[in-house]
Short mmCIF file of C-alpha atoms and ligand atoms in Angstrom, two decimals:
data_model
loop_
_atom_site.label_atom_id
_atom_site.label_comp_id
_atom_site.label_asym_id
_atom_site.label_seq_id
_atom_site.Cartn_x
_atom_site.Cartn_y
_atom_site.Cartn_z
CA UNK A 15 61.32 -58.12 -3.64
CA UNK A 16 57.98 -59.55 -4.72
CA UNK A 17 55.32 -58.06 -3.79
CA UNK A 18 51.41 -59.91 -4.67
CA UNK A 19 48.34 -58.97 -3.75
CA UNK A 20 45.27 -61.00 -3.92
CA UNK A 21 41.54 -60.75 -3.93
CA UNK A 22 38.22 -61.95 -3.66
CA UNK A 23 33.95 -61.10 -3.12
CA UNK A 24 33.24 -64.17 -2.65
CA UNK A 25 31.90 -66.43 -4.31
CA UNK A 26 28.30 -65.90 -4.70
CA UNK A 27 28.40 -65.24 -8.20
CA UNK A 28 24.66 -64.44 -10.06
CA UNK A 29 24.18 -66.68 -13.44
CA UNK A 30 25.75 -64.81 -16.20
CA UNK A 31 22.53 -63.42 -17.43
CA UNK A 32 20.92 -61.85 -14.70
CA UNK A 33 23.11 -58.83 -14.30
CA UNK A 34 23.96 -56.25 -17.83
CA UNK A 35 26.98 -56.54 -19.03
CA UNK A 36 27.83 -52.84 -17.55
CA UNK A 37 26.77 -53.84 -14.08
CA UNK A 38 29.49 -56.81 -13.87
CA UNK A 39 32.82 -53.89 -16.42
CA UNK A 40 31.35 -52.30 -12.89
CA UNK A 41 32.18 -54.75 -10.48
CA UNK A 42 35.57 -55.64 -12.65
CA UNK A 43 35.64 -51.83 -12.15
CA UNK A 44 35.66 -52.05 -8.63
CA UNK A 45 38.14 -54.88 -8.36
CA UNK A 46 40.75 -52.85 -10.46
CA UNK A 47 40.32 -49.94 -8.20
CA UNK A 48 40.87 -52.30 -4.96
CA UNK A 49 43.58 -52.97 -5.91
CA UNK A 50 44.93 -50.84 -7.22
CA UNK A 51 44.61 -49.57 -3.53
CA UNK A 52 46.82 -51.85 -1.49
CA UNK A 53 49.31 -51.91 -4.55
CA UNK A 54 50.38 -48.10 -4.36
CA UNK A 55 50.47 -49.09 -0.44
CA UNK A 56 52.81 -51.69 -1.52
CA UNK A 57 54.24 -50.10 -3.94
CA UNK A 58 55.59 -46.95 -1.22
CA UNK A 59 57.19 -49.58 0.43
CA UNK A 60 53.62 -50.28 3.06
CA UNK A 61 53.01 -52.81 4.94
CA UNK A 62 50.63 -56.02 3.84
CA UNK A 63 48.11 -55.67 6.37
CA UNK A 64 47.53 -52.09 5.66
CA UNK A 65 47.24 -52.97 1.33
CA UNK A 66 44.92 -55.63 3.10
CA UNK A 67 43.00 -52.78 4.68
CA UNK A 68 42.96 -50.01 1.78
CA UNK A 69 41.27 -53.69 -0.96
CA UNK A 70 38.73 -54.69 1.69
CA UNK A 71 37.84 -51.15 2.81
CA UNK A 72 37.88 -50.24 -1.01
CA UNK A 73 35.29 -53.71 -1.02
CA UNK A 74 32.77 -52.55 1.35
CA UNK A 75 32.05 -49.17 -0.34
CA UNK A 76 30.94 -51.18 -3.53
CA UNK A 77 27.20 -52.41 -3.48
CA UNK A 78 28.27 -55.31 -6.03
CA UNK A 79 29.64 -56.83 -2.57
CA UNK A 80 28.18 -58.32 0.14
CA UNK A 81 30.50 -56.28 3.11
CA UNK A 82 29.66 -52.73 4.01
CA UNK A 83 27.90 -50.94 1.68
CA UNK A 84 25.42 -54.27 0.42
CA UNK A 85 25.48 -56.14 2.97
CA UNK A 86 23.01 -59.18 3.51
CA UNK A 87 20.47 -58.50 5.49
CA UNK A 88 19.57 -61.36 8.81
CA UNK A 89 15.93 -63.09 8.97
CA UNK A 90 15.33 -59.09 10.88
CA UNK A 91 16.06 -57.33 7.75
CA UNK A 92 19.11 -56.20 10.33
CA UNK A 93 22.69 -55.29 8.87
CA UNK A 94 25.08 -57.19 11.48
CA UNK A 95 28.77 -57.32 9.99
CA UNK A 96 31.02 -59.81 10.31
CA UNK A 97 35.34 -58.15 9.23
CA UNK A 98 38.73 -59.84 10.45
CA UNK A 99 42.15 -59.11 9.90
CA UNK A 100 45.78 -61.03 10.29
CA UNK A 101 49.89 -59.74 10.44
CA UNK A 102 51.55 -62.95 9.22
CA UNK A 103 54.97 -61.13 10.54
CA UNK A 104 53.35 -61.19 14.00
CA UNK A 105 51.07 -63.52 13.89
CA UNK A 106 48.17 -60.82 15.99
CA UNK A 107 45.24 -60.00 14.27
CA UNK A 108 41.40 -58.41 15.44
CA UNK A 109 37.87 -58.68 14.78
CA UNK A 110 34.23 -57.77 15.26
CA UNK A 111 31.24 -59.97 14.55
CA UNK A 112 27.77 -58.57 14.89
CA UNK A 113 28.27 -54.50 13.99
CA UNK A 114 25.48 -52.13 13.32
CA UNK A 115 26.93 -49.36 12.53
CA UNK A 116 30.17 -49.56 11.54
CA UNK A 117 30.66 -47.40 8.46
CA UNK A 118 34.11 -49.41 7.73
CA UNK A 119 34.21 -52.33 10.26
CA UNK A 120 37.39 -54.15 8.39
CA UNK A 121 38.91 -50.49 9.58
CA UNK A 122 37.16 -51.52 13.10
CA UNK A 123 39.45 -55.12 12.96
CA UNK A 124 42.18 -53.31 12.56
CA UNK A 125 41.91 -51.23 15.34
CA UNK A 126 41.37 -53.28 17.67
CA UNK A 127 44.25 -55.76 16.18
CA UNK A 128 46.36 -52.19 17.19
CA UNK A 129 44.67 -52.01 20.87
CA UNK A 130 46.24 -55.84 22.20
CA UNK A 131 43.77 -55.87 24.18
CA UNK A 132 41.49 -57.95 22.77
CA UNK A 133 41.52 -60.21 19.62
CA UNK A 134 37.20 -60.08 18.78
CA UNK A 135 34.82 -57.53 19.66
CA UNK A 136 30.62 -58.11 19.60
CA UNK A 137 27.78 -55.75 18.41
CA UNK A 138 27.54 -52.95 20.26
CA UNK A 139 30.58 -52.86 21.92
CA UNK A 140 31.98 -53.08 18.69
CA UNK A 141 30.45 -50.67 17.69
CA UNK A 142 31.29 -48.19 20.16
CA UNK A 143 34.44 -49.22 20.45
CA UNK A 144 35.07 -48.04 16.95
CA UNK A 145 32.92 -44.89 17.48
CA UNK A 146 35.92 -44.33 20.46
CA UNK A 147 38.37 -44.59 18.01
CA UNK A 148 36.92 -41.97 15.29
CA UNK A 149 36.24 -44.52 12.24
CA UNK A 150 33.64 -43.59 10.61
CA UNK A 151 29.63 -44.61 12.32
CA UNK A 152 26.18 -44.49 9.87
CA UNK A 153 22.86 -45.03 10.73
CA UNK A 154 22.77 -48.66 10.12
CA UNK A 155 19.81 -48.11 6.85
CA UNK A 156 23.26 -46.99 5.24
CA UNK A 157 24.19 -50.40 3.96
CA UNK A 158 21.24 -51.32 3.07
CA UNK A 159 20.95 -51.62 -0.94
CA UNK A 160 17.40 -53.00 -3.47
CA UNK A 161 19.18 -55.83 -4.15
CA UNK A 162 19.43 -57.10 -1.08
CA UNK A 163 15.92 -56.44 0.16
CA UNK A 164 15.06 -58.77 -3.16
CA UNK A 165 17.23 -61.15 -1.93
CA UNK A 166 16.01 -61.72 1.15
CA UNK A 167 12.17 -61.52 0.04
CA UNK A 168 12.58 -64.25 -2.12
CA UNK A 169 14.11 -66.35 0.68
CA UNK A 170 11.98 -65.28 2.70
CA UNK A 171 9.18 -66.89 -0.45
CA UNK A 172 11.56 -69.56 -0.64
CA UNK A 173 11.14 -70.78 3.35
CA UNK A 174 7.45 -70.81 3.01
CA UNK A 175 7.13 -73.10 -0.44
CA UNK A 176 9.45 -75.18 1.21
CA UNK A 177 12.08 -74.73 -2.02
CA UNK A 178 16.11 -73.25 0.04
CA UNK A 179 18.17 -75.37 -1.01
CA UNK A 180 16.92 -75.11 -4.28
CA UNK A 181 18.23 -71.40 -4.24
CA UNK A 182 21.32 -70.47 -5.91
CA UNK A 183 24.79 -69.67 -3.54
CA UNK A 184 23.97 -66.03 -5.73
CA UNK A 185 20.91 -65.81 -2.97
CA UNK A 186 22.43 -67.02 0.27
CA UNK A 187 26.05 -65.13 0.12
CA UNK A 188 28.79 -63.39 -0.67
CA UNK A 189 32.02 -62.47 2.19
CA UNK A 190 35.36 -59.52 0.55
CA UNK A 191 38.63 -60.49 1.70
CA UNK A 192 42.42 -59.38 0.53
CA UNK A 193 45.79 -61.04 0.89
CA UNK A 194 49.01 -59.31 0.01
CA UNK A 195 52.53 -59.82 0.96
CA UNK A 196 55.11 -56.70 0.74
CA UNK A 197 58.73 -56.42 0.08
CA UNK A 198 59.73 -57.19 3.78
CA UNK A 199 58.79 -61.07 2.66
CA UNK A 200 55.35 -60.39 5.27
CA UNK A 201 51.97 -61.02 4.81
CA UNK A 202 48.70 -60.90 5.83
CA UNK A 203 44.94 -61.48 4.91
CA UNK A 204 41.74 -59.80 5.73
CA UNK A 205 37.83 -60.71 5.58
CA UNK A 206 34.76 -58.45 5.49
CA UNK A 207 30.98 -59.65 5.15
CA UNK A 208 26.81 -59.44 5.84
CA UNK A 209 27.11 -63.07 6.34
CA UNK A 210 23.74 -65.42 5.16
CA UNK A 211 21.01 -63.89 3.93
CA UNK A 212 18.50 -64.26 5.97
CA UNK A 213 20.36 -65.22 8.66
CA UNK A 214 19.78 -65.71 12.17
CA UNK A 215 19.59 -62.54 14.30
CA UNK A 216 23.18 -63.11 16.17
CA UNK A 217 24.70 -65.84 13.54
CA UNK A 218 28.15 -64.88 13.19
CA UNK A 219 30.52 -66.92 10.12
CA UNK A 220 33.87 -67.83 9.13
CA UNK A 221 34.61 -64.54 8.51
CA UNK A 222 35.62 -62.90 12.08
CA UNK A 223 37.46 -65.95 13.37
CA UNK A 224 41.02 -66.50 12.84
CA UNK A 225 42.04 -69.81 11.52
CA UNK A 226 38.74 -70.19 10.01
CA UNK A 227 37.84 -67.61 7.25
CA UNK A 228 41.08 -65.61 7.77
CA UNK A 229 44.42 -66.05 8.33
CA UNK A 230 48.76 -65.24 7.55
CA UNK A 231 51.51 -66.38 8.62
CA UNK A 232 54.87 -65.36 7.04
CA UNK A 233 56.71 -68.74 5.76
CA UNK A 234 53.37 -69.98 5.15
CA UNK A 235 51.18 -68.26 3.09
CA UNK A 236 47.77 -65.61 3.36
CA UNK A 237 44.23 -66.90 2.67
CA UNK A 238 40.77 -64.95 3.24
CA UNK A 239 37.66 -67.61 2.64
CA UNK A 240 34.03 -67.74 1.63
CA UNK A 241 31.29 -69.63 1.45
CA UNK A 242 28.77 -71.19 4.66
CA UNK A 243 30.89 -69.86 6.90
CA UNK A 244 29.15 -72.80 9.47
CA UNK A 245 31.48 -74.97 7.98
CA UNK A 246 34.15 -73.24 7.48
CA UNK A 247 34.91 -72.81 11.32
CA UNK A 248 34.10 -76.50 11.80
CA UNK A 249 36.39 -77.97 9.61
CA UNK A 250 38.83 -74.24 10.25
CA UNK A 251 39.72 -73.87 7.09
CA UNK A 252 42.54 -70.83 6.89
CA UNK A 253 44.31 -72.76 9.62
CA UNK A 254 43.41 -75.94 7.82
CA UNK A 255 45.53 -74.70 4.25
CA UNK A 256 48.85 -73.05 6.39
CA UNK A 257 48.63 -76.40 9.27
CA UNK A 258 48.75 -78.85 5.52
CA UNK A 259 51.36 -76.33 3.89
CA UNK A 260 53.59 -76.01 7.70
CA UNK A 261 52.95 -79.83 8.35
CA UNK A 262 51.94 -81.50 5.81
CA UNK A 263 54.50 -79.90 2.90
CA UNK A 264 51.97 -79.29 1.19
CA UNK A 265 51.80 -76.83 -1.52
CA UNK A 266 50.01 -73.70 -1.47
CA UNK A 267 47.86 -74.80 -4.96
CA UNK A 268 47.76 -78.02 -3.72
CA UNK A 269 46.34 -77.69 -0.22
CA UNK A 270 43.88 -74.58 -1.27
CA UNK A 271 42.42 -77.20 -4.30
CA UNK A 272 41.98 -80.33 -1.85
CA UNK A 273 40.39 -78.26 1.32
CA UNK A 274 38.02 -76.40 -1.73
CA UNK A 275 37.43 -79.05 -3.98
CA UNK A 276 36.92 -82.22 -1.77
CA UNK A 277 37.38 -81.19 1.57
CA UNK A 278 34.15 -78.60 1.87
CA UNK A 279 32.58 -79.35 -1.19
CA UNK A 280 31.95 -83.12 0.66
CA UNK A 281 29.59 -80.61 2.86
CA UNK A 282 27.28 -79.39 -0.78
CA UNK A 283 28.56 -76.02 0.18
CA UNK A 284 29.66 -73.06 -1.80
CA UNK A 285 33.65 -72.32 -1.23
CA UNK A 286 36.40 -70.29 -2.32
CA UNK A 287 39.40 -68.38 -1.33
CA UNK A 288 41.99 -65.77 -2.30
CA UNK A 289 46.27 -67.50 -1.20
CA UNK A 290 49.43 -66.27 -1.28
CA UNK A 291 51.82 -68.27 -1.02
CA UNK A 292 55.02 -67.74 1.20
CA UNK A 293 56.60 -65.74 -2.05
CA UNK A 294 53.98 -64.45 -2.87
CA UNK A 295 51.91 -67.02 -5.50
CA UNK A 296 48.21 -66.84 -5.64
CA UNK A 297 46.17 -69.02 -6.08
CA UNK A 298 41.89 -68.67 -6.23
CA UNK A 299 40.45 -72.39 -5.88
CA UNK A 300 36.57 -72.14 -5.92
CA UNK A 301 33.12 -74.94 -6.43
CA UNK A 302 30.49 -72.32 -7.44
CA UNK A 303 29.66 -71.03 -10.19
CA UNK A 304 31.43 -68.08 -10.24
CA UNK A 305 33.52 -66.89 -8.01
CA UNK A 306 34.60 -62.19 -7.60
CA UNK A 307 38.45 -62.35 -7.69
CA UNK A 308 41.81 -60.34 -8.43
CA UNK A 309 45.18 -60.67 -8.26
CA UNK A 310 48.32 -58.47 -9.08
CA UNK A 311 50.88 -60.78 -9.81
CA UNK A 312 54.87 -61.43 -10.30
CA UNK A 313 53.17 -60.06 -14.32
CA UNK A 314 52.39 -56.37 -12.48
CA UNK A 315 49.33 -57.00 -14.59
CA UNK A 316 46.09 -56.32 -12.33
CA UNK A 317 43.45 -59.66 -13.20
CA UNK A 318 39.99 -59.94 -13.03
CA UNK A 319 37.77 -62.44 -12.99
CA UNK A 320 33.61 -63.16 -12.08
CA UNK A 321 33.27 -66.08 -13.78
CA UNK A 322 35.79 -68.70 -15.20
CA UNK A 323 37.41 -66.36 -18.01
CA UNK A 324 39.69 -63.34 -16.84
CA UNK A 325 40.08 -60.14 -17.89
CA UNK A 326 43.49 -58.23 -17.42
CA UNK A 327 43.04 -54.33 -17.35
CA UNK A 328 46.05 -53.23 -17.85
CA UNK A 329 49.70 -52.30 -15.91
CA UNK A 330 50.01 -52.09 -11.83
N1 LIG B 410 31.44 -66.87 4.95
C1 LIG B 410 30.59 -66.28 4.49
C2 LIG B 410 29.67 -66.11 6.12
O1 LIG B 410 29.45 -67.52 6.43
C3 LIG B 410 29.50 -65.38 3.87
C4 LIG B 410 30.19 -66.30 2.63
O2 LIG B 410 31.72 -65.85 2.18
O3 LIG B 410 29.59 -66.00 1.20
O4 LIG B 410 29.18 -65.83 6.80
#
């Protein structure tokens, strides 16, 4: 029985000097708490799909990550949130996109999956579905933080000055995601995002697209992606990771590294992913200056990091 859990908080990580050590410590603590929430479920005999939902809910509720509270703003200064979840045991999946009022979009994705009536619900219909399912509904400005307001103003300014290409990954985007393996060997993956700062109204990225931003299949891998979603959609990135293992005989390490460091990087985008192999081995490749990430693996210790260095937060 190898339990395993991993998360990412996006590859749009700020440079170290741009946040106080206190704020970095808080972001690490929030990742640690998210991992603990998921681990409690796995250790209690719960299913992988329940664990990834719990991890993502915790990250959605943290202002440090671009999902739920603290999500990015689109070009109209509004939030349009995307999320998806996949159960590797059954290949069932659920997703919502361009939602504006669901406090935890990942909970709505799970409800869509369980409904069996759709895989992906959009916009106002997704909001209404979540309300009818009894999920927490909030005013759209609940998601807004000062940091995202400033990021939007900065990107608009860059748009005026024609310096968008110089924008850092952190100014542009972020996402959260989780992968898990439970005691029965089931894999699951979940992803949630506010997308890109200053994104066009109605733009939907890879995060709610099964196979692009999220994929899980027992015996193969569970994957949640972060980075410029358009390229992940075109490359069907999360599924490509699985296909490389299933049909190409690659290891998870080779498949995920090649995708992030060569294939996705060849499009000149920031990219990263958190992935677990069939036996629960974690991988977290990224090609940016950092990626919020963490895992609990065979050693049963909580490990998190934002840049190159990793921090051990103690036993799971
Ligand atoms: N993949 C997300 C999107 O394109 C953004 C990110 O992960 O940074 O919506």
